Amino acid sequence: MTALSPQDFAAWMGAIQQRTEAALAGVLPEPTIAPERLHEAMRYAVLGGGKRVRPLLVHAAGAIGGAQPERLDRIACAVELIHAYSLVHDDMPCMDDDVLRRGKPTVHVEYDDATALLVGDALQTLAFQVLASAPVTDMPTRQLGMIGLLAMASGSRGMAGGQAIDLAAVGRQLDLRELEFMHIHKTGALIRCSVLLGAQAGTVDGETLERLDRYAKLTGLLFQVVDDILDAEADTATLGKTAGKDADHDKPTYVSLLGVADARRLAQDMLAEALAALEPLGARAGHLAALANYIVHRPF
Ligand code: GRG
């Protein structure tokens, strides 16, 4: 597969990030609408930050099946709203208790705990409202399935379940298999769902969908391996969130189990496997391939 040039990838990424920002600003209630403080806090949590990895995956996968970009914007908003809610709740004192996110004070610090709880709740329900309130495919039954997929990826059998396993694991030894199980749910499920929803908004055959699913599963886990390496190695200013928290909280990570060198090797192996899954799709999968590379080499 001919790799996309770094300039072309950067231009594409900038364009998708910009349209995602505009789409999110459009679906979030204006801060002038009551309850003003809640709506202001929701916008504070979502807008003006984040790499928008999940929306990028939605658009990259969606383009493979020729999905309409405006429909992909809705899907991108839905997954990013779920992601933003998870970060707001994860940062709260009852969970990870963090004060910095995306380079600014976390929502419960800037506002208060009760507001942060409600921001997360309201972002989560807004995600489903956005996905359900206009067509994202020409097939209504498929759209119902897509709504179900997002619910599954976010709930107790997906992200929220992974978070529960993570909270229960603090101070305990997990083996590599248990760690993988946790991350497949906590981080991997929503990343996988982003790729699958994008693909289902267009028209792809069964084999392509299987390849995309394989890529998505590997990329979801890869994201977490790299997150563990970054948490161990980068500083707080670069990350825009508190660095070194995993070790401080005595959390099992790929770095604590394997060491940095082997965690890096694992990331390289997973990247190679993810790219191999895309290989037969040719140039159509160029953005997805570049995104997997970006996930491994991202600065934060
Ligand atoms: C509270 C139900 C519930 C779930 C929380 C995803 C999650 C589950 C918690 C986030 C904790 C965390 C730091 C996980 C590591 C991987 C991750 C999701 C990092 C943050 O995602 P990025 O790097 O963030 O995509 P940006 O800010 O770029 O959007």
CSV table of C-alpha atoms and ligand atoms in Angstrom, one decimal:
chain,number,residue,atom,x,y,z
A,1,MET,CA,0.0,0.0,0.0
A,2,THR,CA,1.4,3.4,-0.9
A,3,ALA,CA,1.7,5.4,2.3
A,4,LEU,CA,0.0,8.8,2.5
A,5,SER,CA,2.5,11.7,2.7
A,6,PRO,CA,2.8,13.3,6.1
A,7,GLN,CA,1.6,16.6,4.6
A,8,ASP,CA,-1.5,15.0,3.1
A,9,PHE,CA,-2.3,13.2,6.3
A,10,ALA,CA,-1.8,16.4,8.4
A,11,ALA,CA,-4.1,18.4,6.1
A,12,TRP,CA,-6.8,15.7,6.1
A,13,MET,CA,-6.5,15.4,9.9
A,14,GLY,CA,-6.8,19.2,10.4
A,15,ALA,CA,-9.9,19.3,8.1
A,16,ILE,CA,-11.7,16.5,10.0
A,17,GLN,CA,-10.8,18.0,13.4
A,18,GLN,CA,-12.2,21.4,12.2
A,19,ARG,CA,-15.4,20.0,10.9
A,20,THR,CA,-15.8,17.8,14.0
A,21,GLU,CA,-15.4,20.9,16.2
A,22,ALA,CA,-18.0,22.8,14.2
A,23,ALA,CA,-20.4,19.8,14.3
A,24,LEU,CA,-20.0,19.4,18.1
A,25,ALA,CA,-20.5,23.1,18.6
A,26,GLY,CA,-23.8,22.7,16.6
A,27,VAL,CA,-25.2,19.8,18.6
A,28,LEU,CA,-24.3,21.0,22.1
A,29,PRO,CA,-27.0,23.3,23.6
A,30,GLU,CA,-26.0,27.0,23.6
A,31,PRO,CA,-24.8,28.3,27.0
A,32,THR,CA,-27.6,30.9,26.8
A,33,ILE,CA,-30.3,28.2,27.1
A,34,ALA,CA,-31.4,27.1,30.6
A,35,PRO,CA,-29.9,25.5,32.6
A,36,GLU,CA,-27.1,27.9,31.5
A,37,ARG,CA,-24.4,26.6,33.9
A,38,LEU,CA,-24.9,23.0,32.9
A,39,HIS,CA,-24.8,23.9,29.2
A,40,GLU,CA,-21.7,26.0,29.6
A,41,ALA,CA,-20.0,23.2,31.5
A,42,MET,CA,-20.9,20.7,28.8
A,43,ARG,CA,-19.3,22.9,26.2
A,44,TYR,CA,-16.3,23.4,28.4
A,45,ALA,CA,-15.9,19.6,28.6
A,46,VAL,CA,-16.2,19.0,24.9
A,47,LEU,CA,-15.0,21.9,22.8
A,48,GLY,CA,-11.5,23.3,22.1
A,49,GLY,CA,-9.4,20.3,22.9
A,50,GLY,CA,-8.6,16.7,22.3
A,51,LYS,CA,-7.1,15.0,19.3
A,52,ARG,CA,-10.5,13.7,18.1
A,53,VAL,CA,-9.0,10.3,17.3
A,54,ARG,CA,-12.5,8.6,17.4
A,55,PRO,CA,-14.0,11.1,14.9
A,56,LEU,CA,-11.0,10.7,12.7
A,57,LEU,CA,-11.5,6.9,12.7
A,58,VAL,CA,-15.2,7.3,11.9
A,59,HIS,CA,-14.4,9.5,8.8
A,60,ALA,CA,-11.5,7.3,7.6
A,61,ALA,CA,-13.6,4.1,7.9
A,62,GLY,CA,-16.7,5.8,6.5
A,63,ALA,CA,-14.9,7.1,3.4
A,64,ILE,CA,-14.0,3.5,2.5
A,65,GLY,CA,-17.7,2.6,1.9
A,66,GLY,CA,-18.5,6.0,0.3
A,67,ALA,CA,-20.6,7.3,3.3
A,68,GLN,CA,-21.9,10.8,3.2
A,69,PRO,CA,-19.5,13.1,5.2
A,70,GLU,CA,-22.5,14.9,6.9
A,71,ARG,CA,-23.7,11.6,8.1
A,72,LEU,CA,-20.3,10.7,9.4
A,73,ASP,CA,-20.2,14.1,11.3
A,74,ARG,CA,-23.2,12.9,13.3
A,75,ILE,CA,-21.6,9.6,14.1
A,76,ALA,CA,-18.3,11.3,14.9
A,77,CYS,CA,-20.2,13.7,17.3
A,78,ALA,CA,-21.9,10.7,19.0
A,79,VAL,CA,-18.7,8.8,19.7
A,80,GLU,CA,-16.8,11.9,20.8
A,81,LEU,CA,-19.6,12.9,23.2
A,82,ILE,CA,-19.4,9.5,24.8
A,83,HIS,CA,-15.7,9.8,25.0
A,84,ALA,CA,-15.9,13.3,26.6
A,85,TYR,CA,-18.4,12.1,29.1
A,86,SER,CA,-16.1,9.2,30.1
A,87,LEU,CA,-13.2,11.6,30.6
A,88,VAL,CA,-15.3,13.9,32.8
A,89,HIS,CA,-16.5,11.1,35.0
A,90,ASP,CA,-13.1,9.4,35.0
A,91,ASP,CA,-11.5,12.6,36.4
A,92,MET,CA,-13.9,12.9,39.3
A,93,PRO,CA,-12.6,12.3,42.9
A,94,CYS,CA,-14.5,9.0,43.2
A,95,MET,CA,-12.6,7.6,40.2
A,96,ASP,CA,-9.2,8.8,39.0
A,97,ASP,CA,-9.3,12.1,40.9
A,98,ASP,CA,-7.5,14.3,38.5
A,99,VAL,CA,-7.2,18.1,38.2
A,100,LEU,CA,-5.9,18.5,34.7
A,101,ARG,CA,-7.4,17.4,31.4
A,102,ARG,CA,-6.6,18.6,27.9
A,103,GLY,CA,-4.4,21.2,29.4
A,104,LYS,CA,-7.1,22.8,31.6
A,105,PRO,CA,-8.7,22.2,35.0
A,106,THR,CA,-11.0,19.2,35.0
A,107,VAL,CA,-14.8,19.9,35.0
A,108,HIS,CA,-15.3,19.1,38.7
A,109,VAL,CA,-12.5,21.5,39.5
A,110,GLU,CA,-13.7,24.3,37.2
A,111,TYR,CA,-17.3,23.8,38.3
A,112,ASP,CA,-18.2,21.3,41.0
A,113,ASP,CA,-18.7,17.5,41.5
A,114,ALA,CA,-22.5,17.6,41.0
A,115,THR,CA,-22.1,19.6,37.8
A,116,ALA,CA,-19.4,17.2,36.5
A,117,LEU,CA,-21.7,14.2,37.2
A,118,LEU,CA,-24.6,15.9,35.3
A,119,VAL,CA,-22.3,17.0,32.4
A,120,GLY,CA,-21.3,13.3,31.9
A,121,ASP,CA,-24.9,12.1,32.1
A,122,ALA,CA,-26.1,14.8,29.7
A,123,LEU,CA,-23.3,14.2,27.2
A,124,GLN,CA,-24.0,10.5,27.2
A,125,THR,CA,-27.7,11.0,26.5
A,126,LEU,CA,-27.0,13.7,23.9
A,127,ALA,CA,-24.8,11.2,22.0
A,128,PHE,CA,-27.8,8.8,21.5
A,129,GLN,CA,-30.1,11.7,20.6
A,130,VAL,CA,-27.6,12.8,17.9
A,131,LEU,CA,-27.3,9.3,16.5
A,132,ALA,CA,-31.0,8.6,16.6
A,133,SER,CA,-32.5,11.9,15.4
A,134,ALA,CA,-31.5,11.9,11.7
A,135,PRO,CA,-30.6,9.2,9.1
A,136,VAL,CA,-26.9,8.1,9.1
A,137,THR,CA,-27.7,5.3,6.6
A,138,ASP,CA,-30.5,4.7,4.1
A,139,MET,CA,-31.5,1.6,6.1
A,140,PRO,CA,-33.5,2.4,9.3
A,141,THR,CA,-33.0,-1.2,10.7
A,142,ARG,CA,-29.2,-0.9,10.2
A,143,GLN,CA,-29.3,2.5,12.1
A,144,LEU,CA,-31.1,0.8,15.0
A,145,GLY,CA,-28.3,-1.7,15.1
A,146,MET,CA,-25.7,1.1,15.0
A,147,ILE,CA,-27.4,2.7,18.0
A,148,GLY,CA,-27.3,-0.6,19.8
A,149,LEU,CA,-23.6,-1.0,18.9
A,150,LEU,CA,-22.8,2.3,20.5
A,151,ALA,CA,-24.8,1.4,23.6
A,152,MET,CA,-23.0,-1.9,23.9
A,153,ALA,CA,-19.6,-0.3,23.4
A,154,SER,CA,-20.3,2.3,26.1
A,155,GLY,CA,-22.0,0.2,28.7
A,156,SER,CA,-21.2,-2.5,31.2
A,157,ARG,CA,-20.1,-4.9,28.4
A,158,GLY,CA,-17.8,-2.2,27.0
A,159,MET,CA,-16.3,1.0,28.3
A,160,ALA,CA,-18.1,1.3,31.7
A,161,GLY,CA,-17.4,-2.4,32.3
A,162,GLY,CA,-13.7,-1.9,31.5
A,163,GLN,CA,-13.6,1.0,33.9
A,164,ALA,CA,-15.2,-1.1,36.7
A,165,ILE,CA,-12.5,-3.8,36.1
A,166,ASP,CA,-9.8,-1.0,36.2
A,167,LEU,CA,-11.1,0.4,39.5
A,168,ALA,CA,-11.1,-3.1,41.0
A,169,ALA,CA,-7.5,-3.7,39.8
A,170,VAL,CA,-5.8,-0.9,41.7
A,171,GLY,CA,-3.1,-2.3,44.0
A,172,ARG,CA,-3.7,-5.9,42.6
A,173,GLN,CA,-1.4,-7.9,40.3
A,174,LEU,CA,-3.0,-8.6,36.9
A,175,ASP,CA,-1.5,-10.8,34.3
A,176,LEU,CA,-1.1,-9.8,30.7
A,177,ARG,CA,-4.3,-11.6,29.7
A,178,GLU,CA,-6.4,-9.8,32.4
A,179,LEU,CA,-4.8,-6.4,31.5
A,180,GLU,CA,-5.8,-7.0,27.9
A,181,PHE,CA,-9.3,-8.0,28.8
A,182,MET,CA,-9.7,-4.7,30.8
A,183,HIS,CA,-8.4,-2.5,28.0
A,184,ILE,CA,-10.3,-4.2,25.2
A,185,HIS,CA,-13.4,-3.0,27.1
A,186,LYS,CA,-12.3,0.3,28.7
A,187,THR,CA,-10.5,1.9,25.7
A,188,GLY,CA,-10.8,-0.6,22.9
A,189,ALA,CA,-14.6,-0.9,22.7
A,190,LEU,CA,-15.3,2.7,21.7
A,191,ILE,CA,-12.4,2.9,19.3
A,192,ARG,CA,-13.6,-0.3,17.6
A,193,CYS,CA,-17.1,1.0,17.6
A,194,SER,CA,-16.0,4.2,15.9
A,195,VAL,CA,-14.5,2.3,13.0
A,196,LEU,CA,-17.5,-0.1,12.7
A,197,LEU,CA,-20.1,2.8,12.8
A,198,GLY,CA,-18.2,4.7,10.1
A,199,ALA,CA,-18.0,1.6,7.9
A,200,GLN,CA,-21.7,0.8,8.4
A,201,ALA,CA,-22.7,4.3,7.3
A,202,GLY,CA,-21.4,3.4,3.9
A,203,THR,CA,-21.4,0.2,1.8
A,204,VAL,CA,-18.7,-2.3,2.5
A,205,ASP,CA,-18.7,-6.1,1.8
A,206,GLY,CA,-18.4,-8.7,4.5
A,207,GLU,CA,-14.7,-9.3,4.0
A,208,THR,CA,-13.9,-5.6,4.1
A,209,LEU,CA,-15.9,-5.3,7.3
A,210,GLU,CA,-14.0,-8.2,8.9
A,211,ARG,CA,-10.7,-6.6,8.0
A,212,LEU,CA,-11.8,-3.3,9.4
A,213,ASP,CA,-12.9,-5.0,12.6
A,214,ARG,CA,-9.6,-6.7,12.9
A,215,TYR,CA,-7.8,-3.4,12.4
A,216,ALA,CA,-10.1,-1.7,14.9
A,217,LYS,CA,-9.6,-4.3,17.6
A,218,LEU,CA,-5.8,-4.1,17.3
A,219,THR,CA,-5.8,-0.3,17.1
A,220,GLY,CA,-8.0,0.0,20.2
A,221,LEU,CA,-5.5,-2.0,22.2
A,222,LEU,CA,-2.5,-0.3,20.6
A,223,PHE,CA,-3.9,3.0,21.8
A,224,GLN,CA,-3.8,1.8,25.3
A,225,VAL,CA,-0.3,0.3,25.1
A,226,VAL,CA,1.0,3.7,23.9
A,227,ASP,CA,-1.0,5.5,26.5
A,228,ASP,CA,0.8,3.4,29.2
A,229,ILE,CA,4.2,4.2,27.7
A,230,LEU,CA,3.3,7.9,27.5
A,231,ASP,CA,2.1,8.0,31.1
A,232,ALA,CA,5.4,6.5,32.2
A,233,GLU,CA,7.6,8.6,30.0
A,234,ALA,CA,6.1,12.0,29.0
A,235,ASP,CA,5.8,15.0,31.3
A,236,THR,CA,2.6,16.6,32.5
A,237,ALA,CA,3.0,19.7,30.3
A,238,THR,CA,3.3,17.6,27.1
A,239,LEU,CA,0.4,15.3,28.1
A,240,GLY,CA,-2.0,18.0,29.2
A,241,LYS,CA,-3.0,15.7,32.0
A,242,THR,CA,-1.1,14.5,35.1
A,243,ALA,CA,1.8,12.2,34.1
A,244,GLY,CA,2.9,9.2,36.1
A,245,LYS,CA,-0.5,8.6,37.6
A,246,ASP,CA,-0.5,4.9,36.8
A,247,ALA,CA,2.6,4.2,38.9
A,248,ASP,CA,1.4,6.7,41.7
A,249,HIS,CA,-1.9,4.8,41.9
A,250,ASP,CA,-0.1,1.4,41.8
A,251,LYS,CA,-2.0,0.5,38.6
A,252,PRO,CA,-1.1,-2.5,36.5
A,253,THR,CA,0.0,-1.3,33.0
A,254,TYR,CA,1.8,-2.7,30.0
A,255,VAL,CA,4.9,-0.9,31.2
A,256,SER,CA,4.7,-2.2,34.8
A,257,LEU,CA,4.2,-5.8,33.4
A,258,LEU,CA,6.6,-5.8,30.5
A,259,GLY,CA,8.9,-2.8,31.0
A,260,VAL,CA,9.2,0.1,28.5
A,261,ALA,CA,11.3,-1.7,25.9
A,262,ASP,CA,9.0,-4.7,25.6
A,263,ALA,CA,5.9,-2.5,25.7
A,264,ARG,CA,7.3,-0.6,22.7
A,265,ARG,CA,8.0,-3.9,20.9
A,266,LEU,CA,4.5,-5.0,21.5
A,267,ALA,CA,3.2,-1.7,20.1
A,268,GLN,CA,5.3,-2.2,17.0
A,269,ASP,CA,4.0,-5.8,16.5
A,270,MET,CA,0.4,-4.7,16.9
A,271,LEU,CA,0.9,-1.8,14.5
A,272,ALA,CA,2.3,-4.2,11.9
A,273,GLU,CA,-0.7,-6.6,12.4
A,274,ALA,CA,-3.2,-3.7,12.1
A,275,LEU,CA,-1.5,-2.5,8.9
A,276,ALA,CA,-1.5,-6.1,7.5
A,277,ALA,CA,-5.3,-6.3,8.0
A,278,LEU,CA,-5.7,-3.2,5.8
A,279,GLU,CA,-3.2,-4.2,3.1
A,280,PRO,CA,-5.7,-5.8,0.7
A,281,LEU,CA,-7.9,-2.7,0.9
A,282,GLY,CA,-5.3,-0.7,-0.9
A,283,ALA,CA,-5.2,3.1,-1.1
A,284,ARG,CA,-8.8,3.4,0.2
A,285,ALA,CA,-7.5,2.5,3.6
A,286,GLY,CA,-4.6,5.0,3.5
A,287,HIS,CA,-6.1,7.3,6.2
A,288,LEU,CA,-6.8,4.4,8.6
A,289,ALA,CA,-3.2,3.1,8.1
A,290,ALA,CA,-1.9,6.6,8.7
A,291,LEU,CA,-4.1,6.9,11.8
A,292,ALA,CA,-2.6,3.7,13.3
A,293,ASN,CA,0.9,5.1,12.8
A,294,TYR,CA,-0.2,8.4,14.3
A,295,ILE,CA,-1.6,6.5,17.4
A,296,VAL,CA,1.8,4.9,17.9
A,297,HIS,CA,3.8,8.1,17.4
A,298,ARG,CA,1.4,10.6,18.9
A,299,PRO,CA,3.0,13.2,21.2
A,300,PHE,CA,0.3,12.9,23.9
B,1,GRG,C1,-16.1,6.8,33.5
B,1,GRG,C2,-17.6,5.1,32.4
B,1,GRG,C3,-16.3,5.7,32.5
B,1,GRG,C4,-15.3,5.3,31.7
B,1,GRG,C5,-14.0,5.9,31.7
B,1,GRG,C6,-11.9,5.9,28.8
B,1,GRG,C7,-12.0,5.9,30.2
B,1,GRG,C8,-13.1,5.1,30.8
B,1,GRG,C9,-11.3,6.6,31.0
B,1,GRG,C10,-10.2,7.5,30.6
B,1,GRG,C11,-8.9,7.2,31.3
B,1,GRG,C12,-7.8,7.1,30.5
B,1,GRG,C13,-6.8,8.2,30.6
B,1,GRG,C14,-7.7,6.0,29.6
B,1,GRG,C15,-6.5,5.9,28.7
B,1,GRG,C16,-6.9,5.9,27.3
B,1,GRG,C17,-7.6,7.1,27.0
B,1,GRG,C18,-9.1,6.9,26.7
B,1,GRG,C19,-7.0,8.3,26.9
B,1,GRG,C20,-7.7,9.6,26.6
B,1,GRG,O1,-8.1,9.6,25.3
B,1,GRG,P1,-7.5,10.5,24.2
B,1,GRG,O2,-6.0,10.4,24.2
B,1,GRG,O3,-7.9,11.9,24.7
B,1,GRG,O4,-8.1,10.2,22.9
B,1,GRG,P2,-8.2,13.3,24.0
B,1,GRG,O5,-8.1,14.3,25.0
B,1,GRG,O6,-7.2,13.5,22.9
B,1,GRG,O7,-9.6,13.2,23.4
